[in-house]
Amino acid sequence: MLLLLALLLGLGLLSLLVGTGSSPPGRAWDYLLGDPSARADPQLRLAVADVRLPRTLAAVLVGVCLGTAGCLLQAATRNPLAETGLLGVNSGAAFAVVLGLTFFGVDSPPALLLWALAGGMAASAVVLLLAAGGRTAGSPLRLVLAGSALGATFHGLTAYVLLGTQSTFDVYRYWTIGSLAGVRTSDLLPLLPLAATGLVVALGCARPLSAVGLGDDSARSLGHHPGRVRLVVAGAVSLLAGCAVAVAGPIAFLGLLAPYTARAVAGARMTAQLVLSALVAADIMILADILARVVIRPWETPVSVLLAFVGGPLLVWIARSSRLSTAGATA
């Protein structure tokens, strides 16, 4: 955990020093140390304080949210392939963004962020309502089926709206590709209370999830209600994933891969899994964002593209690795 924290601090510093522009890392270092000539350079101040710092904070926020949400969801459903898209967050956010662009004239990044957050949260709320009724309330299968059905519905509605609006499609295409470019500190501040609430609930669910991991009957004998635990977990996942999607758009693989690493290190200790998964995902997110700025400089690669290039082969390797696949299946 200390190594991951140290790596996070080191990558955060590197993120402040490296960018797509022409400002050398040495000058950015001088700015951070308070050199008067560097602080007087408006271009350098724009690069470090107004562009790189918000991106670094956003990468940490997105990574922590997706890593924690993925770990929660995989533990609650006992499915090592579960990820945040199962609750309809991504598809709900995408549909809300398309509605805002097409019918309400939304065109600014802060407004798109709010629409994406509202859409993701609304979709998750509907999934929770669908999964909460009946004798099998809160079962893993019911949550997955409700999320998949609603996600497919929103995907179809999104495609239908986009067919007749070329201008909306152009903006939506940029949002859905997944990037941290253009994020501002003011965009992140409204999301911090929601993310903090999700993290607190996640830590509070650690002990009940450990019991659920032994099986529903064992969890009931220990005084826990598996269905209620899963519904609370789904609510926390909705908060965390909604914040991440609102900031960076749909980001694949991160919430799927980070829990594997956490389980391989922490074993069955749920609290340690949550913390390690959040740190691993934050480290990966910052590293991917740094690489996104430099691989085709002076242009920028969407961070989701880099994560897909790395995440696809890594997922195949995990599936072929008996140790890691067993760790994921038995957690």
Tab-separated table of C-alpha atoms in Angstrom, residues 7-322:
chain	number	residue	atom	x	y	z
A	7	LEU	CA	4.055	5.590	-6.916
A	8	LEU	CA	0.889	7.700	-6.991
A	9	LEU	CA	2.768	10.735	-5.665
A	10	GLY	CA	5.605	10.197	-8.147
A	11	LEU	CA	3.255	9.842	-11.095
A	12	GLY	CA	1.303	12.884	-9.938
A	13	LEU	CA	4.483	14.944	-9.957
A	14	LEU	CA	5.440	13.585	-13.376
A	15	SER	CA	1.980	14.481	-14.652
A	16	LEU	CA	2.577	18.108	-13.641
A	17	LEU	CA	5.922	18.161	-15.465
A	18	VAL	CA	4.933	16.518	-18.764
A	19	GLY	CA	2.431	17.737	-21.346
A	20	THR	CA	1.698	18.047	-25.031
A	21	GLY	CA	3.013	21.617	-25.220
A	22	SER	CA	6.534	22.894	-25.716
A	23	SER	CA	7.196	23.813	-22.064
A	24	PRO	CA	10.194	21.743	-20.895
A	25	PRO	CA	9.866	19.722	-17.678
A	26	GLY	CA	12.675	21.775	-16.118
A	27	ARG	CA	10.673	24.984	-16.401
A	28	ALA	CA	7.599	23.267	-14.945
A	29	TRP	CA	9.773	22.102	-12.035
A	30	ASP	CA	10.944	25.670	-11.479
A	31	TYR	CA	7.306	26.781	-11.432
A	32	LEU	CA	6.431	24.194	-8.793
A	33	LEU	CA	9.391	25.308	-6.668
A	34	GLY	CA	8.199	28.926	-6.850
A	35	ASP	CA	10.865	30.379	-9.121
A	36	PRO	CA	9.836	34.045	-9.737
A	37	SER	CA	10.673	34.022	-13.455
A	38	ALA	CA	8.731	30.787	-13.965
A	39	ARG	CA	5.743	32.050	-11.981
A	40	ALA	CA	5.724	35.212	-14.123
A	41	ASP	CA	5.411	33.189	-17.355
A	42	PRO	CA	1.687	33.139	-18.260
A	43	GLN	CA	2.079	30.277	-20.732
A	44	LEU	CA	3.809	28.136	-18.126
A	45	ARG	CA	1.179	28.990	-15.521
A	46	LEU	CA	-1.553	28.003	-17.964
A	47	ALA	CA	0.147	24.679	-18.730
A	48	VAL	CA	0.889	23.626	-15.150
A	49	ALA	CA	-1.835	25.177	-12.999
A	50	ASP	CA	-4.777	25.366	-15.405
A	51	VAL	CA	-4.272	22.262	-17.569
A	52	ARG	CA	-2.039	19.634	-15.959
A	53	LEU	CA	-3.094	20.037	-12.327
A	54	PRO	CA	-6.838	19.548	-13.004
A	55	ARG	CA	-6.052	16.556	-15.240
A	56	THR	CA	-3.935	14.986	-12.537
A	57	LEU	CA	-6.649	15.440	-9.926
A	58	ALA	CA	-9.259	14.116	-12.368
A	59	ALA	CA	-7.133	11.025	-13.108
A	60	VAL	CA	-6.889	10.284	-9.380
A	61	LEU	CA	-10.632	10.787	-8.887
A	62	VAL	CA	-11.595	8.615	-11.866
A	63	GLY	CA	-9.119	5.893	-10.939
A	64	VAL	CA	-10.162	5.724	-7.289
A	65	CYS	CA	-13.858	5.690	-8.203
A	66	LEU	CA	-13.587	3.005	-10.889
A	67	GLY	CA	-11.179	0.829	-8.904
A	68	THR	CA	-13.391	0.880	-5.820
A	69	ALA	CA	-16.601	0.402	-7.815
A	70	GLY	CA	-15.185	-2.555	-9.727
A	71	CYS	CA	-13.960	-4.234	-6.547
A	72	LEU	CA	-17.346	-3.737	-4.877
A	73	LEU	CA	-19.324	-5.061	-7.805
A	74	GLN	CA	-17.159	-8.137	-8.327
A	75	ALA	CA	-17.352	-9.013	-4.640
A	76	ALA	CA	-21.117	-8.448	-4.413
A	77	THR	CA	-21.932	-10.520	-7.497
A	78	ARG	CA	-19.114	-13.052	-6.968
A	79	ASN	CA	-18.333	-12.515	-10.640
A	80	PRO	CA	-14.680	-11.717	-11.498
A	81	LEU	CA	-15.772	-10.235	-14.851
A	82	ALA	CA	-18.285	-7.769	-13.410
A	83	GLU	CA	-17.699	-4.092	-14.169
A	84	THR	CA	-19.564	-0.839	-13.701
A	85	GLY	CA	-21.294	-0.946	-17.077
A	86	LEU	CA	-23.447	-3.810	-15.759
A	87	LEU	CA	-25.568	-1.354	-13.757
A	88	GLY	CA	-26.366	0.762	-16.800
A	89	VAL	CA	-24.273	3.745	-15.662
A	90	ASN	CA	-22.407	4.163	-18.951
A	91	SER	CA	-25.433	3.763	-21.200
A	92	GLY	CA	-27.580	6.012	-18.996
A	93	ALA	CA	-24.927	8.736	-19.018
A	94	ALA	CA	-24.552	8.463	-22.794
A	95	PHE	CA	-28.300	8.745	-23.374
A	96	ALA	CA	-28.537	11.776	-21.080
A	97	VAL	CA	-25.680	13.493	-22.916
A	98	VAL	CA	-27.378	12.902	-26.263
A	99	LEU	CA	-30.682	14.257	-24.933
A	100	GLY	CA	-28.958	17.352	-23.569
A	101	LEU	CA	-27.142	18.005	-26.831
A	102	THR	CA	-30.125	17.407	-29.076
A	103	PHE	CA	-33.123	18.869	-27.273
A	104	PHE	CA	-31.778	21.273	-24.650
A	105	GLY	CA	-28.902	22.981	-26.439
A	106	VAL	CA	-26.246	21.820	-23.977
A	107	ASP	CA	-22.808	22.600	-25.392
A	108	SER	CA	-20.431	23.422	-22.516
A	109	PRO	CA	-18.242	20.805	-20.767
A	110	PRO	CA	-19.611	21.585	-17.256
A	111	ALA	CA	-23.179	21.158	-18.486
A	112	LEU	CA	-22.322	17.883	-20.233
A	113	LEU	CA	-20.715	16.692	-16.999
A	114	LEU	CA	-23.914	17.357	-15.050
A	115	TRP	CA	-26.085	15.664	-17.661
A	116	ALA	CA	-23.812	12.624	-17.738
A	117	LEU	CA	-23.861	12.371	-13.946
A	118	ALA	CA	-27.643	12.717	-13.801
A	119	GLY	CA	-28.142	10.122	-16.542
A	120	GLY	CA	-25.836	7.589	-14.941
A	121	MET	CA	-27.452	8.018	-11.531
A	122	ALA	CA	-30.979	7.807	-12.978
A	123	ALA	CA	-30.159	4.609	-14.872
A	124	SER	CA	-28.692	3.023	-11.746
A	125	ALA	CA	-31.744	4.051	-9.718
A	126	VAL	CA	-34.013	2.306	-12.210
A	127	VAL	CA	-31.846	-0.829	-12.061
A	128	LEU	CA	-32.031	-0.806	-8.264
A	129	LEU	CA	-35.830	-0.469	-8.360
A	130	LEU	CA	-36.123	-3.342	-10.829
A	131	ALA	CA	-33.819	-5.538	-8.736
A	132	ALA	CA	-35.304	-4.656	-5.343
A	133	GLY	CA	-38.748	-6.236	-5.644
A	134	GLY	CA	-39.893	-9.803	-5.171
A	135	ARG	CA	-38.518	-12.758	-3.231
A	136	THR	CA	-35.148	-12.646	-5.037
A	137	ALA	CA	-34.543	-8.961	-4.295
A	138	GLY	CA	-30.935	-7.956	-4.658
A	139	SER	CA	-29.739	-11.253	-6.140
A	140	PRO	CA	-26.631	-11.044	-8.364
A	141	LEU	CA	-28.476	-12.464	-11.370
A	142	ARG	CA	-31.332	-9.987	-11.000
A	143	LEU	CA	-28.974	-7.012	-10.773
A	144	VAL	CA	-27.033	-8.124	-13.864
A	145	LEU	CA	-30.160	-8.854	-15.904
A	146	ALA	CA	-31.800	-5.551	-14.983
A	147	GLY	CA	-28.626	-3.601	-15.767
A	148	SER	CA	-28.051	-5.389	-19.066
A	149	ALA	CA	-31.648	-4.933	-20.196
A	150	LEU	CA	-31.716	-1.245	-19.321
A	151	GLY	CA	-28.290	-0.692	-20.867
A	152	ALA	CA	-29.427	-2.248	-24.142
A	153	THR	CA	-32.562	-0.099	-24.105
A	154	PHE	CA	-30.606	3.112	-23.572
A	155	HIS	CA	-28.107	2.099	-26.232
A	156	GLY	CA	-30.892	1.674	-28.770
A	157	LEU	CA	-32.512	4.981	-27.829
A	158	THR	CA	-29.157	6.746	-28.088
A	159	ALA	CA	-28.565	5.342	-31.566
A	160	TYR	CA	-32.073	6.356	-32.648
A	161	VAL	CA	-31.574	9.989	-31.560
A	162	LEU	CA	-28.113	10.176	-33.116
A	163	LEU	CA	-29.306	8.969	-36.530
A	164	GLY	CA	-31.007	12.259	-37.324
A	165	THR	CA	-28.584	14.749	-35.734
A	166	GLN	CA	-25.119	14.986	-37.250
A	167	SER	CA	-24.035	17.895	-35.031
A	168	THR	CA	-24.987	15.982	-31.888
A	169	PHE	CA	-23.087	12.948	-33.129
A	170	ASP	CA	-19.896	14.986	-33.576
A	171	VAL	CA	-19.928	16.208	-29.958
A	172	TYR	CA	-21.101	12.869	-28.585
A	173	ARG	CA	-18.330	11.038	-30.426
A	174	TYR	CA	-15.730	13.178	-28.673
A	175	TRP	CA	-17.318	12.594	-25.253
A	176	THR	CA	-17.838	8.851	-25.588
A	177	ILE	CA	-14.256	8.138	-26.630
A	178	GLY	CA	-13.085	8.799	-23.053
A	179	SER	CA	-10.554	11.537	-22.290
A	180	LEU	CA	-9.395	13.889	-19.534
A	181	ALA	CA	-8.633	16.749	-21.908
A	182	GLY	CA	-10.311	20.018	-20.978
A	183	VAL	CA	-11.154	19.044	-17.385
A	184	ARG	CA	-11.143	21.983	-14.972
A	185	THR	CA	-10.817	22.042	-11.209
A	186	SER	CA	-14.225	23.707	-10.929
A	187	ASP	CA	-15.728	20.694	-12.725
A	188	LEU	CA	-14.413	18.343	-10.052
A	189	LEU	CA	-15.512	20.188	-6.919
A	190	PRO	CA	-19.267	19.336	-7.162
A	191	LEU	CA	-18.391	15.658	-7.561
A	192	LEU	CA	-16.180	15.356	-4.485
A	193	PRO	CA	-19.048	14.995	-1.953
A	194	LEU	CA	-20.673	12.292	-4.094
A	195	ALA	CA	-17.407	10.409	-4.525
A	196	ALA	CA	-16.620	10.713	-0.818
A	197	THR	CA	-20.065	9.362	0.068
A	198	GLY	CA	-19.550	6.405	-2.259
A	199	LEU	CA	-16.134	5.645	-0.739
A	200	VAL	CA	-17.457	5.807	2.826
A	201	VAL	CA	-20.319	3.456	1.951
A	202	ALA	CA	-17.839	1.146	0.196
A	203	LEU	CA	-15.660	0.874	3.293
A	204	GLY	CA	-18.746	0.298	5.413
A	205	CYS	CA	-19.730	-2.602	3.149
A	206	ALA	CA	-16.366	-4.367	3.512
A	207	ARG	CA	-17.362	-6.581	6.438
A	208	PRO	CA	-20.805	-7.584	5.079
A	209	LEU	CA	-19.220	-8.349	1.693
A	210	SER	CA	-16.690	-10.621	3.350
A	211	ALA	CA	-19.621	-12.567	4.799
A	212	VAL	CA	-21.457	-12.608	1.454
A	213	GLY	CA	-18.321	-14.016	-0.142
A	214	LEU	CA	-18.779	-17.150	2.002
A	215	GLY	CA	-22.202	-17.733	0.456
A	216	ASP	CA	-25.661	-16.332	1.096
A	217	ASP	CA	-26.561	-18.957	3.701
A	218	SER	CA	-23.368	-18.338	5.643
A	219	ALA	CA	-23.950	-14.582	5.446
A	220	ARG	CA	-27.461	-14.965	6.875
A	221	SER	CA	-26.149	-17.122	9.706
A	222	LEU	CA	-23.718	-14.305	10.557
A	223	GLY	CA	-26.565	-11.787	10.743
A	224	HIS	CA	-26.309	-10.177	7.304
A	225	HIS	CA	-28.978	-9.842	4.599
A	226	PRO	CA	-27.263	-10.566	1.236
A	227	GLY	CA	-29.958	-8.869	-0.857
A	228	ARG	CA	-29.796	-5.643	1.119
A	229	VAL	CA	-26.004	-5.693	1.092
A	230	ARG	CA	-25.988	-5.975	-2.693
A	231	LEU	CA	-28.499	-3.153	-3.096
A	232	VAL	CA	-26.398	-0.863	-0.881
A	233	VAL	CA	-23.297	-1.862	-2.846
A	234	ALA	CA	-25.097	-1.108	-6.109
A	235	GLY	CA	-25.965	2.348	-4.781
A	236	ALA	CA	-22.326	3.025	-3.881
A	237	VAL	CA	-21.186	1.730	-7.283
A	238	SER	CA	-23.686	4.062	-8.960
A	239	LEU	CA	-22.282	7.082	-7.126
A	240	LEU	CA	-18.668	6.188	-7.874
A	241	ALA	CA	-19.162	5.152	-11.484
A	242	GLY	CA	-21.420	8.134	-12.157
A	243	CYS	CA	-18.704	10.519	-10.973
A	244	ALA	CA	-16.067	8.776	-13.123
A	245	VAL	CA	-18.204	8.718	-16.274
A	246	ALA	CA	-19.190	12.353	-15.802
A	247	VAL	CA	-15.534	13.431	-15.691
A	248	ALA	CA	-13.906	11.237	-18.333
A	249	GLY	CA	-16.653	9.508	-20.285
A	250	PRO	CA	-16.839	5.709	-20.503
A	251	ILE	CA	-13.492	4.193	-19.436
A	252	ALA	CA	-13.169	0.481	-20.131
A	253	PHE	CA	-11.073	-2.209	-18.415
A	254	LEU	CA	-9.912	-0.140	-15.435
A	255	GLY	CA	-12.657	-1.240	-13.042
A	256	LEU	CA	-12.249	-4.780	-14.323
A	257	LEU	CA	-8.479	-5.179	-13.997
A	258	ALA	CA	-7.594	-3.283	-10.806
A	259	PRO	CA	-9.530	-5.659	-8.486
A	260	TYR	CA	-7.551	-8.618	-9.848
A	261	THR	CA	-4.299	-7.060	-8.720
A	262	ALA	CA	-5.811	-6.164	-5.367
A	263	ARG	CA	-7.049	-9.721	-4.774
A	264	ALA	CA	-3.703	-11.209	-5.767
A	265	VAL	CA	-2.009	-9.076	-3.088
A	266	ALA	CA	-4.636	-8.782	-0.346
A	267	GLY	CA	-6.270	-12.195	-0.548
A	268	ALA	CA	-9.695	-12.363	1.094
A	269	ARG	CA	-9.327	-9.179	3.179
A	270	MET	CA	-12.079	-7.014	1.751
A	271	THR	CA	-11.001	-3.658	3.194
A	272	ALA	CA	-7.461	-4.157	1.886
A	273	GLN	CA	-8.893	-5.172	-1.497
A	274	LEU	CA	-10.897	-1.951	-1.746
A	275	VAL	CA	-7.976	0.301	-0.816
A	276	LEU	CA	-5.468	-1.492	-3.045
A	277	SER	CA	-7.877	-1.585	-5.991
A	278	ALA	CA	-8.446	2.172	-5.682
A	279	LEU	CA	-4.693	2.875	-5.548
A	280	VAL	CA	-3.865	0.556	-8.439
A	281	ALA	CA	-6.559	2.085	-10.632
A	282	ALA	CA	-5.436	5.628	-9.770
A	283	ASP	CA	-1.822	4.776	-10.635
A	284	ILE	CA	-2.840	3.200	-13.943
A	285	MET	CA	-5.095	6.127	-14.817
A	286	ILE	CA	-2.399	8.751	-14.221
A	287	LEU	CA	0.191	6.724	-16.139
A	288	ALA	CA	-2.199	6.258	-19.072
A	289	ASP	CA	-2.986	9.981	-19.113
A	290	ILE	CA	0.736	10.855	-19.160
A	291	LEU	CA	1.332	8.482	-22.051
A	292	ALA	CA	-1.724	9.886	-23.850
A	293	ARG	CA	0.022	13.275	-23.975
A	294	VAL	CA	3.355	12.097	-25.372
A	295	VAL	CA	2.897	9.060	-27.634
A	296	ILE	CA	1.909	11.152	-30.681
A	297	ARG	CA	3.015	14.603	-29.495
A	298	PRO	CA	2.063	17.357	-30.256
A	299	TRP	CA	-1.357	15.683	-30.612
A	300	GLU	CA	-3.071	13.718	-27.899
A	301	THR	CA	-4.356	10.157	-27.718
A	302	PRO	CA	-7.615	9.543	-25.801
A	303	VAL	CA	-6.749	7.836	-22.536
A	304	SER	CA	-9.403	5.167	-23.082
A	305	VAL	CA	-7.604	4.052	-26.255
A	306	LEU	CA	-4.376	3.444	-24.346
A	307	LEU	CA	-6.229	1.591	-21.603
A	308	ALA	CA	-7.895	-0.609	-24.232
A	309	PHE	CA	-4.548	-1.407	-25.873
A	310	VAL	CA	-3.118	-2.433	-22.511
A	311	GLY	CA	-6.271	-3.847	-20.947
A	312	GLY	CA	-7.190	-6.262	-23.745
A	313	PRO	CA	-3.926	-8.248	-23.782
A	314	LEU	CA	-3.703	-8.046	-19.983
A	315	LEU	CA	-7.189	-9.519	-19.630
A	316	VAL	CA	-6.192	-12.396	-21.937
A	317	TRP	CA	-3.063	-12.965	-19.831
A	318	ILE	CA	-5.121	-12.994	-16.633
A	319	ALA	CA	-7.515	-15.530	-18.152
A	320	ARG	CA	-4.562	-17.774	-19.036
A	321	SER	CA	-2.880	-17.326	-15.654
A	322	SER	CA	-4.149	-20.026	-13.302
